[in-house]
mmCIF file of N, CA and C in Angstrom:
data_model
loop_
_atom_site.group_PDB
_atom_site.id
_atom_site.type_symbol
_atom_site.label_atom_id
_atom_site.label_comp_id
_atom_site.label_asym_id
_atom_site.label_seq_id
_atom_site.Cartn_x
_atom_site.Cartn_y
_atom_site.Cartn_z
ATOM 1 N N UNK A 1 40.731 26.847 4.544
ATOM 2 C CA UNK A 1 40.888 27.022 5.964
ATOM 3 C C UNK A 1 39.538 27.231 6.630
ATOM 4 N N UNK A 2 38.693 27.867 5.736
ATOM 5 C CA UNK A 2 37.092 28.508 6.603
ATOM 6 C C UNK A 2 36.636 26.997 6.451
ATOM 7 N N UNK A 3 36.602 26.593 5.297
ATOM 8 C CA UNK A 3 35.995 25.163 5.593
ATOM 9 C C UNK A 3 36.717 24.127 6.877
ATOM 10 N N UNK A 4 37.823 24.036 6.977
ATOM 11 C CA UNK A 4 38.146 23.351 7.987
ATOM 12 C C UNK A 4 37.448 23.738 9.451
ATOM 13 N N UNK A 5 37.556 25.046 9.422
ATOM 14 C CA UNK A 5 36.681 25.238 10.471
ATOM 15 C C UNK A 5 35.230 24.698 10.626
ATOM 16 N N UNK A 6 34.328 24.795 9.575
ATOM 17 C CA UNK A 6 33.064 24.471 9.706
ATOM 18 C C UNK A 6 33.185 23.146 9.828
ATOM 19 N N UNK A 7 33.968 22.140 9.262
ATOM 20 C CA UNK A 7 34.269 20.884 9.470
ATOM 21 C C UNK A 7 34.751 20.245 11.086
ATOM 22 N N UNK A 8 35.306 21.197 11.817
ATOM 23 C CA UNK A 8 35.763 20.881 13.455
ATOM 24 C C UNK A 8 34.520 21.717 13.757
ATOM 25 N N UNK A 9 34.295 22.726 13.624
ATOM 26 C CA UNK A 9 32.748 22.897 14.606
ATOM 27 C C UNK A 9 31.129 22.425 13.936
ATOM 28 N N UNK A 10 31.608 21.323 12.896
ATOM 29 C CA UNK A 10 30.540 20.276 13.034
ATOM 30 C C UNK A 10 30.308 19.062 13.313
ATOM 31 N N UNK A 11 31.589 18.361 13.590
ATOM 32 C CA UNK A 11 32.274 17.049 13.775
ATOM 33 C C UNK A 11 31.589 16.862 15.539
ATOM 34 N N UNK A 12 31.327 18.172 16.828
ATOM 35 C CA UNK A 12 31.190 17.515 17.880
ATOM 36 C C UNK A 12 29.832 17.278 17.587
ATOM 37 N N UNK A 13 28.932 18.215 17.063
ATOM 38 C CA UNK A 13 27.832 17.763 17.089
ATOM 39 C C UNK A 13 27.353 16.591 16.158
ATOM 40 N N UNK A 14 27.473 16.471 15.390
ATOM 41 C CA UNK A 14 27.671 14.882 14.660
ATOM 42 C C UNK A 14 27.905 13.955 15.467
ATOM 43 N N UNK A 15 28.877 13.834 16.670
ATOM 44 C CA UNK A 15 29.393 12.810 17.422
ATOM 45 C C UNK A 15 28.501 12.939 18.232
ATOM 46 N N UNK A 16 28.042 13.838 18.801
ATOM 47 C CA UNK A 16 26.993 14.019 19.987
ATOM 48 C C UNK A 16 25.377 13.346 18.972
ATOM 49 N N UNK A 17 25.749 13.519 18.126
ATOM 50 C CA UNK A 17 23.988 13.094 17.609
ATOM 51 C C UNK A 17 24.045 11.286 17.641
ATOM 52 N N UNK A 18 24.980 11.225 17.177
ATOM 53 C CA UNK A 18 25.826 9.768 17.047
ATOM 54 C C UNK A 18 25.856 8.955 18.171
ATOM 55 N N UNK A 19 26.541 9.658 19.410
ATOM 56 C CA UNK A 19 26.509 8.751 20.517
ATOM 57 C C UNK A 19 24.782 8.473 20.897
ATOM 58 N N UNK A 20 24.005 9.487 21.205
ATOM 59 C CA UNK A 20 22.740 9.528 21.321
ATOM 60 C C UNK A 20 22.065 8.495 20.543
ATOM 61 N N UNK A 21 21.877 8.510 19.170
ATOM 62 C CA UNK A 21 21.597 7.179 18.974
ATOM 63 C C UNK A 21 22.036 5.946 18.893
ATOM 64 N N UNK A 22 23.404 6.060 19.158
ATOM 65 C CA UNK A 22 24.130 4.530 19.523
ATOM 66 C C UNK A 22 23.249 4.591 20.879
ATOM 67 N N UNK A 23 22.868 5.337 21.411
ATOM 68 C CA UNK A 23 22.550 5.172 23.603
ATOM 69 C C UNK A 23 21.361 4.349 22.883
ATOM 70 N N UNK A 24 20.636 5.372 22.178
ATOM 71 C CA UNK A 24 19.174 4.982 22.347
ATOM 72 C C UNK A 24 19.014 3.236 21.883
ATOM 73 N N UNK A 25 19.801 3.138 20.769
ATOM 74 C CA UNK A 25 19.653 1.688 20.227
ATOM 75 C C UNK A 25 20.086 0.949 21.458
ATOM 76 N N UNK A 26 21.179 1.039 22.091
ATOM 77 C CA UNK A 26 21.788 0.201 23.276
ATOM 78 C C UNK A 26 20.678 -0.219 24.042
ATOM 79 N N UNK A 27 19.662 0.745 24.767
ATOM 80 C CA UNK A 27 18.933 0.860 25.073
ATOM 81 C C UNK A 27 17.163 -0.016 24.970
ATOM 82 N N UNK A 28 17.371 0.205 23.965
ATOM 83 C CA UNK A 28 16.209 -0.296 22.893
ATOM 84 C C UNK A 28 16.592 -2.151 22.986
ATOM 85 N N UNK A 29 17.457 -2.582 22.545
ATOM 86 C CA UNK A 29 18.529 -3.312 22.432
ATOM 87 C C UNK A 29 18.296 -4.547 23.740
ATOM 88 N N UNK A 30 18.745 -3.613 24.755
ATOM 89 C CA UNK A 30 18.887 -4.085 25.947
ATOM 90 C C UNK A 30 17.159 -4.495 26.700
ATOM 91 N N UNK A 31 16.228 -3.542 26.611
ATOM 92 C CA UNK A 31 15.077 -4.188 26.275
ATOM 93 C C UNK A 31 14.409 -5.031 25.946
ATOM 94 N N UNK A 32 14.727 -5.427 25.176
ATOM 95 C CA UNK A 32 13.924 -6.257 24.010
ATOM 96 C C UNK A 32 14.661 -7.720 24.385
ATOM 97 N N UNK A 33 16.043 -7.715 25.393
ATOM 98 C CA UNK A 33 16.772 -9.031 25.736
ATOM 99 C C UNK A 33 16.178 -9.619 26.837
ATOM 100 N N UNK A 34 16.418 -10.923 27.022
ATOM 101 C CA UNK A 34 15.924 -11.293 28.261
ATOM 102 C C UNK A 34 16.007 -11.668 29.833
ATOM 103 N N UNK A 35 17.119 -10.305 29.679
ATOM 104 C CA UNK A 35 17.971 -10.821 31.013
ATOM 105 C C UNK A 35 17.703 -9.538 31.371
ATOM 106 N N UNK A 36 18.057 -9.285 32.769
ATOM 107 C CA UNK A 36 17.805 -8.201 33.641
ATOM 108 C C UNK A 36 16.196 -8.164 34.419
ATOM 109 N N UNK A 37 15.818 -7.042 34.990
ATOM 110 C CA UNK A 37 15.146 -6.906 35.602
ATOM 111 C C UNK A 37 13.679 -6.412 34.832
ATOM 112 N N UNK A 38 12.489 -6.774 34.825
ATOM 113 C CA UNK A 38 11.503 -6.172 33.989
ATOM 114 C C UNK A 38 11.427 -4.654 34.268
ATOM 115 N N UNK A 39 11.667 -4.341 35.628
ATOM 116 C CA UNK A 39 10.574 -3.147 35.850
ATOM 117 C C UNK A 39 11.612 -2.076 35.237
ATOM 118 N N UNK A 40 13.165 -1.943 35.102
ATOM 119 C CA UNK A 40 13.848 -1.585 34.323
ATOM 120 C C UNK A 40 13.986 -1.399 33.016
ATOM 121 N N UNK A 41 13.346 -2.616 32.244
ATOM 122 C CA UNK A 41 13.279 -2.563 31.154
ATOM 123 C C UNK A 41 12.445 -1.919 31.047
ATOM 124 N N UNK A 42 10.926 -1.931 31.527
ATOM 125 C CA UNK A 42 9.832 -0.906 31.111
ATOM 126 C C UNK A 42 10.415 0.297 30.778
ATOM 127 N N UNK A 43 10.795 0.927 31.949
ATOM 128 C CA UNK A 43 11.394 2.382 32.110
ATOM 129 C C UNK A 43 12.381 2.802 31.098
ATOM 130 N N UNK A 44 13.009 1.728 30.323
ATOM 131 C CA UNK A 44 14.070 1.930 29.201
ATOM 132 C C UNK A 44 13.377 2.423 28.480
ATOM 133 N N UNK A 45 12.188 1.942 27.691
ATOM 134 C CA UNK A 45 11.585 2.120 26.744
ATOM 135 C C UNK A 45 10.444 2.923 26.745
ATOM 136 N N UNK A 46 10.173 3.194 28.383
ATOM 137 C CA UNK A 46 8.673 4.231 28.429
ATOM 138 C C UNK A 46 8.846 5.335 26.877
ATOM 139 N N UNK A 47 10.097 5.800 26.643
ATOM 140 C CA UNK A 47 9.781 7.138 25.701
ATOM 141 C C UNK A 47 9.314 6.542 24.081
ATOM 142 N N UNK A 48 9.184 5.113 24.150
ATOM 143 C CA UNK A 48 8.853 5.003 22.808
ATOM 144 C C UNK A 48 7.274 4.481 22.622
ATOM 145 N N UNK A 49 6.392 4.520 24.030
ATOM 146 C CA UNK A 49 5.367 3.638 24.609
ATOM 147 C C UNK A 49 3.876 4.272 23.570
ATOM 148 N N UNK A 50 4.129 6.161 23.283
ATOM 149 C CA UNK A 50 3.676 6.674 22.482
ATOM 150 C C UNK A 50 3.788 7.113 20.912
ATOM 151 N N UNK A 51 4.563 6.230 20.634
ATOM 152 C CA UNK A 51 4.705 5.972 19.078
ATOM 153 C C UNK A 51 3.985 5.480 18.661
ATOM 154 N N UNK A 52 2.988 6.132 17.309
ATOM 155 C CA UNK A 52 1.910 5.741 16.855
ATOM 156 C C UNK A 52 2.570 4.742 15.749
ATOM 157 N N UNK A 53 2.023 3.492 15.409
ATOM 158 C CA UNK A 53 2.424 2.726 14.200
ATOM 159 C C UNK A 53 1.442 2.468 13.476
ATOM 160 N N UNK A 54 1.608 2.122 11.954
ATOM 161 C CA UNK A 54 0.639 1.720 11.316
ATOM 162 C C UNK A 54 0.684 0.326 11.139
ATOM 163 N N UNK A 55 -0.597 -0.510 11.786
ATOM 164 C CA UNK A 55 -1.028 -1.867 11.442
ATOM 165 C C UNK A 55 -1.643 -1.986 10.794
ATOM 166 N N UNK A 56 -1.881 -3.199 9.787
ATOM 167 C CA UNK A 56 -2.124 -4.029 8.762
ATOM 168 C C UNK A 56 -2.606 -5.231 8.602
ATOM 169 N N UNK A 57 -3.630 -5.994 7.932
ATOM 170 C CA UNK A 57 -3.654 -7.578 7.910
ATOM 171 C C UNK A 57 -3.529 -7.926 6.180
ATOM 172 N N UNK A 58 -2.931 -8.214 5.686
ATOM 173 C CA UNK A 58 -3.228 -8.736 3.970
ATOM 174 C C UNK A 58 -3.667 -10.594 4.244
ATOM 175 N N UNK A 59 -4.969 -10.189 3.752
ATOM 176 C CA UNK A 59 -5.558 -11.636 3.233
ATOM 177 C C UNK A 59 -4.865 -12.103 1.735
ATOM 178 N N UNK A 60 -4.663 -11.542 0.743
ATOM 179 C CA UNK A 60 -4.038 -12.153 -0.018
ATOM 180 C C UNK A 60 -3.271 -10.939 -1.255
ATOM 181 N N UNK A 61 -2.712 -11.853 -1.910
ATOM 182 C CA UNK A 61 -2.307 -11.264 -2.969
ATOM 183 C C UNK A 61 -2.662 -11.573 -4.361
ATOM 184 N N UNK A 62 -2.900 -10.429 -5.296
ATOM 185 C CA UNK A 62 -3.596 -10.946 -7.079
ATOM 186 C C UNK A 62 -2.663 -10.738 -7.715
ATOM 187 N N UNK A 63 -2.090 -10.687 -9.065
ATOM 188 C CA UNK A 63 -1.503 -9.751 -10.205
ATOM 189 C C UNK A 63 -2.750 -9.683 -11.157
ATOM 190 N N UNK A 64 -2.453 -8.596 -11.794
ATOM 191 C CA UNK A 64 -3.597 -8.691 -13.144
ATOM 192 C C UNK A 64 -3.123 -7.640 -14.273
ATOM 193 N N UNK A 65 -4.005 -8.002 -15.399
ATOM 194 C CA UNK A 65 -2.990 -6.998 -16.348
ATOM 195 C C UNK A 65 -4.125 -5.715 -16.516
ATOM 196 N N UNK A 66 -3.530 -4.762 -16.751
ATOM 197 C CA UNK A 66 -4.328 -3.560 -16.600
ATOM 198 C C UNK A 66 -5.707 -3.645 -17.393
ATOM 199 N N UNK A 67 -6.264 -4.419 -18.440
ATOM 200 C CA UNK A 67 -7.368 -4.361 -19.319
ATOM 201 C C UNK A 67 -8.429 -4.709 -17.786
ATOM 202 N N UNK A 68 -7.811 -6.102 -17.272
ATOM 203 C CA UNK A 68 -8.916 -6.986 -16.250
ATOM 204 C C UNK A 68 -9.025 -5.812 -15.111
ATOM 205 N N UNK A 69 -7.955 -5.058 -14.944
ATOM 206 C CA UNK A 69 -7.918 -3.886 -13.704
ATOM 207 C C UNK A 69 -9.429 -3.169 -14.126
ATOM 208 N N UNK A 70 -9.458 -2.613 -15.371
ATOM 209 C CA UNK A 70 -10.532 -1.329 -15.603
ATOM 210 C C UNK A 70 -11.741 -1.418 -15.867
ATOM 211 N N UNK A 71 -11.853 -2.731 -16.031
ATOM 212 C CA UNK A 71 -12.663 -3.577 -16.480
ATOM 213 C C UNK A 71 -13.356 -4.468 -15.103
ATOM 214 N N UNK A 72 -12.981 -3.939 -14.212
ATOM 215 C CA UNK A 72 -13.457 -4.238 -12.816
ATOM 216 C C UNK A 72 -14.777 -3.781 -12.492
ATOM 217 N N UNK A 73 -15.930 -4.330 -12.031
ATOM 218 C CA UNK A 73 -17.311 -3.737 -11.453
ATOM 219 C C UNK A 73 -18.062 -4.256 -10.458
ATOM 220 N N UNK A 74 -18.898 -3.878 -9.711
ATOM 221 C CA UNK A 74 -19.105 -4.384 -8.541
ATOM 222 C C UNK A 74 -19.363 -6.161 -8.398
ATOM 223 N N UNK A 75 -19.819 -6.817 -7.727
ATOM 224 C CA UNK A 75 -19.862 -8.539 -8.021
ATOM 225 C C UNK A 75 -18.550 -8.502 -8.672
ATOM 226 N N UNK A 76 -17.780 -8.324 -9.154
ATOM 227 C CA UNK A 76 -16.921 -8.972 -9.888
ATOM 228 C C UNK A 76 -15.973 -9.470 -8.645
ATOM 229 N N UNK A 77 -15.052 -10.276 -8.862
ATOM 230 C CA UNK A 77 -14.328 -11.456 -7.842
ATOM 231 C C UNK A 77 -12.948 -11.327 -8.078
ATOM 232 N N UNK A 78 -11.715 -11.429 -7.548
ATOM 233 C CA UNK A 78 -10.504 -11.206 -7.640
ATOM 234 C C UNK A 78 -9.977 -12.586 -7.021
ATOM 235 N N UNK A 79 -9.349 -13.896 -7.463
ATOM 236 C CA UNK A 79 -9.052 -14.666 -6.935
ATOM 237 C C UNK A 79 -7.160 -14.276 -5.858
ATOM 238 N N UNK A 80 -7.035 -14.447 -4.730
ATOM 239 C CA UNK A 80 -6.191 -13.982 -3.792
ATOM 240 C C UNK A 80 -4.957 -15.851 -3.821
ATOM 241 N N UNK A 81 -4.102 -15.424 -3.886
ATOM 242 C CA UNK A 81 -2.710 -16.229 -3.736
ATOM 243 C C UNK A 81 -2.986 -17.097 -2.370
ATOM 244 N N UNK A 82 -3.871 -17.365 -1.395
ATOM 245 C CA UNK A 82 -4.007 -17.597 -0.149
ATOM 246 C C UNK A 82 -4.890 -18.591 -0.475
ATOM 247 N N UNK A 83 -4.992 -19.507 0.522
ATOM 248 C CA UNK A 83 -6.260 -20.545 0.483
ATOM 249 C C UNK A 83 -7.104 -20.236 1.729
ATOM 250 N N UNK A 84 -8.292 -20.815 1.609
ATOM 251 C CA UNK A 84 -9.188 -20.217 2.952
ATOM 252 C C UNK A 84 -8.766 -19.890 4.126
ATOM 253 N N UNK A 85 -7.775 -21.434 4.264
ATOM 254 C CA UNK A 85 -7.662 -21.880 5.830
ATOM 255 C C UNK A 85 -6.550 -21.382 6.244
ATOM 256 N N UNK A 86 -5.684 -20.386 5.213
ATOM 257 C CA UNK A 86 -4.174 -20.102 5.777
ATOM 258 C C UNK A 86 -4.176 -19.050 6.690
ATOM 259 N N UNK A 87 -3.409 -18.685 7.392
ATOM 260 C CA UNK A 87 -3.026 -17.647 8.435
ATOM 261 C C UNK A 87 -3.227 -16.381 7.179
ATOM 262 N N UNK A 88 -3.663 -15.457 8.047
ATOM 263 C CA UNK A 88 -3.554 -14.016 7.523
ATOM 264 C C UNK A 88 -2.038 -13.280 8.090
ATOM 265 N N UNK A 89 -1.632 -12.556 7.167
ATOM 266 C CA UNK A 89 -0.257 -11.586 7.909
ATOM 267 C C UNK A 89 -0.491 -10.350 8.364
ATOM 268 N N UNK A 90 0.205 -10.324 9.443
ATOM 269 C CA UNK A 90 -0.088 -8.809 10.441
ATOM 270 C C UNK A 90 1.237 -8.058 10.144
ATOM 271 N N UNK A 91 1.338 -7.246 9.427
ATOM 272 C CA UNK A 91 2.383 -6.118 9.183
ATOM 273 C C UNK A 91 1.928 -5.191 10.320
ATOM 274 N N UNK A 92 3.087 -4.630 10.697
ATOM 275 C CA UNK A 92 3.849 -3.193 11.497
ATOM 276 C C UNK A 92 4.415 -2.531 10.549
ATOM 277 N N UNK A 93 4.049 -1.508 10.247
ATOM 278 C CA UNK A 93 5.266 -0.235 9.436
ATOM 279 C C UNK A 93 5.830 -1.088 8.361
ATOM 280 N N UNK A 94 4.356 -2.054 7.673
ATOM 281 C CA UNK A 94 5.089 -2.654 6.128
ATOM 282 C C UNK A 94 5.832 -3.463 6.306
ATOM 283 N N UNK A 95 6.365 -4.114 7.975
ATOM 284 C CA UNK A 95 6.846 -5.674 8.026
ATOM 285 C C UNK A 95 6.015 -6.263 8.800
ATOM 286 N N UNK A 96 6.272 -7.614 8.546
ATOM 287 C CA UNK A 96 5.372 -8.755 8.671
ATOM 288 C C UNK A 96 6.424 -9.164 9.996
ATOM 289 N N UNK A 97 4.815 -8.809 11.342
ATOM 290 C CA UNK A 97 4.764 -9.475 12.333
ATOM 291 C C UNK A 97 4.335 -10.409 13.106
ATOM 292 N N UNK A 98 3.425 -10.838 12.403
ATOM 293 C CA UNK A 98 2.713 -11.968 12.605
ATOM 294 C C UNK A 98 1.770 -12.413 12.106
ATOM 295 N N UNK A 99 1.359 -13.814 12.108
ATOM 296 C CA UNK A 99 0.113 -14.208 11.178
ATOM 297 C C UNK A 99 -0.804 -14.989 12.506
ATOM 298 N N UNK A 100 -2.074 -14.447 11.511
ATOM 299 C CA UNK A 100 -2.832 -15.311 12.685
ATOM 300 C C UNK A 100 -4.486 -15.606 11.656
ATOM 301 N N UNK A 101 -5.237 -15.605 12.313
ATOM 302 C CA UNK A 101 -6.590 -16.248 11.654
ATOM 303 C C UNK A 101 -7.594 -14.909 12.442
ATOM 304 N N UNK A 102 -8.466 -14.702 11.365
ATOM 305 C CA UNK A 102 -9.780 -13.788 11.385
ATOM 306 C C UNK A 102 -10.609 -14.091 12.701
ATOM 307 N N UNK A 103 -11.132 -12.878 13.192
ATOM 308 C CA UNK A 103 -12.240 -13.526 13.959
ATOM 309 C C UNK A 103 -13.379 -12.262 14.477
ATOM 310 N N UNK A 104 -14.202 -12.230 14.926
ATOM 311 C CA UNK A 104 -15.041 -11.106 15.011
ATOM 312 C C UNK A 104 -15.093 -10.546 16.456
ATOM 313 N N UNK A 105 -14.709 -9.605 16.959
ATOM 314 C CA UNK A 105 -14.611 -8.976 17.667
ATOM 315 C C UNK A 105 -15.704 -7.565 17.882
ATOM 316 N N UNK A 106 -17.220 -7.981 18.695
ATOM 317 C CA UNK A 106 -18.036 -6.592 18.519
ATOM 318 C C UNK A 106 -18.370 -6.257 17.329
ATOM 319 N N UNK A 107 -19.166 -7.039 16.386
ATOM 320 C CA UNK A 107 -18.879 -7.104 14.607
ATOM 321 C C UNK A 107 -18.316 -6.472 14.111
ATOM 322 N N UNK A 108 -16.775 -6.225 14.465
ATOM 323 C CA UNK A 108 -15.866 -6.434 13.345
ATOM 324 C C UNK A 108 -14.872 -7.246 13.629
ATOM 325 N N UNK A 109 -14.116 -7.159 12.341
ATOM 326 C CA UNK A 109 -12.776 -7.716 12.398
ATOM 327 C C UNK A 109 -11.603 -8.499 13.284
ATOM 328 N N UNK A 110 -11.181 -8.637 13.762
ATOM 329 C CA UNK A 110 -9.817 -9.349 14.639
ATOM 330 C C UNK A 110 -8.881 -10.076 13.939
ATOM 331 N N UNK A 111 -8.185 -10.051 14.769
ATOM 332 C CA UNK A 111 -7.466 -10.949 14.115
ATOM 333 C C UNK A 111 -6.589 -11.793 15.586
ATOM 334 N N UNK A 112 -6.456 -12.983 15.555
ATOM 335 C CA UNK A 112 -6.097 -13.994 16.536
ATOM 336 C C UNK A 112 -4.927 -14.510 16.167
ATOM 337 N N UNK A 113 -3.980 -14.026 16.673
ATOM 338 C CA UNK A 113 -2.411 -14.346 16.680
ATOM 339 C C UNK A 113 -2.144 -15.813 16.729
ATOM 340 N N UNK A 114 -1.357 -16.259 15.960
ATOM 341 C CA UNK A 114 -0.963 -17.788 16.394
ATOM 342 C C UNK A 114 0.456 -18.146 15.844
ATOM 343 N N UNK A 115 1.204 -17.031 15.712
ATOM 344 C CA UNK A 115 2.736 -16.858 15.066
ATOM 345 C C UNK A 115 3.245 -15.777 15.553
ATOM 346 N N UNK A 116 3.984 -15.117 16.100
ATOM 347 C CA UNK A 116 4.480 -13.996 16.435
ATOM 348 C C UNK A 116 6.252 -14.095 16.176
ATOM 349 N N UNK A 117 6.519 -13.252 15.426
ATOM 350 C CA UNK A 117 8.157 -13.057 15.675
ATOM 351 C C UNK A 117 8.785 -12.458 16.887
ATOM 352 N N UNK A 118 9.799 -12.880 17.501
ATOM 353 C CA UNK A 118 10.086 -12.853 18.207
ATOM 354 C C UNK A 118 10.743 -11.166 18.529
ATOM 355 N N UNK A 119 11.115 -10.764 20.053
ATOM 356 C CA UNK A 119 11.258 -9.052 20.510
ATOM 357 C C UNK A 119 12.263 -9.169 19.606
ATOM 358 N N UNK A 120 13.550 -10.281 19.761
ATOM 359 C CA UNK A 120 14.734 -9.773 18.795
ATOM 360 C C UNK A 120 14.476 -9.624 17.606
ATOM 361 N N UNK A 121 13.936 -10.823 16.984
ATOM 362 C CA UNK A 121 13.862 -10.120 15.269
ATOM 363 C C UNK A 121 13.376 -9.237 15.069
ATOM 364 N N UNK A 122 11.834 -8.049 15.841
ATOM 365 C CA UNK A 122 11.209 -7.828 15.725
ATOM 366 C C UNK A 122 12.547 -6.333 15.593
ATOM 367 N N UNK A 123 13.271 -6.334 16.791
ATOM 368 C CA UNK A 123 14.146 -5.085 16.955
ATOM 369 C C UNK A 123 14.953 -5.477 15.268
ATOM 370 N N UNK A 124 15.613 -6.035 15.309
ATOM 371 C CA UNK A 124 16.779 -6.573 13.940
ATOM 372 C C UNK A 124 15.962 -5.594 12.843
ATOM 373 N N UNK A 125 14.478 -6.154 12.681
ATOM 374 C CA UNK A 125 13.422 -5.712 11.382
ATOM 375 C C UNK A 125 13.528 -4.060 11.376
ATOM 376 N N UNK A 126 13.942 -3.776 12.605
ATOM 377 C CA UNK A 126 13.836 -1.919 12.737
ATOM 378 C C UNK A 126 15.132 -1.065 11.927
ATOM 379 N N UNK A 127 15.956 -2.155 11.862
ATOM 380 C CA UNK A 127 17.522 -1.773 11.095
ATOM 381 C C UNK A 127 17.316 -1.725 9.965
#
């Protein structure tokens, strides 16, 4: 019986946490579509505008077996799964958002978009 109780006075707040993020996804959701009004949509999403993410570029990929791993020293060369001329990939939070090609920006790095996934998949990838 005591448990039933803790079970009905935890069930609203569960539902209340529940609807909240069903809102927020709706929300999110509705954003990222392309109908409606922009200056609305901004305002949907202002609360997520300060979310820090971690970005990424992988030029390529190796395997190797642990002897060639330890056995590693400076000059030494790692051949990468990629060929010169291919697009590099731009991960978000460990998914791949786009690829694009190197370029120098203030000597360093850049990278120059020339593939982008689209707002929907980009939302879908968040599920």
């Amino acid at each position: 019986m005591a448990d039933s109780k803790k079970q009905d006075a935890a069930d609203p707040a569960q539902d209340s946490q529940d609807s909240r993020t069903d809102a927020s996804r709706r929300r999110l959701e509705s954003a990222a579509g392309n109908g409606g009004n922009g200056d609305n949509q901004a305002k949907g999403i202002d609360f997520l505008l300060d979310v820090p993410l971690q970005v990424s570029v992988e030029v390529g990929r190796a395997r190797m077996l642990i002897k060639d791993f330890l056995q590693m020293k400076e000059g030494g060369v790692i051949e990468l799964d990629k060929l010169a001329d291919e697009p590099l990939d731009l991960y978000v939070n460990s998914r791949l958002i786009a690829r694009g090609e190197a370029v120098v920006v203030n000597e360093k790095f850049g990278l120059r978009l020339i593939d982008v996934v689209s707002p929907s998949e980009r939302i879908e990838k968040l599920r």
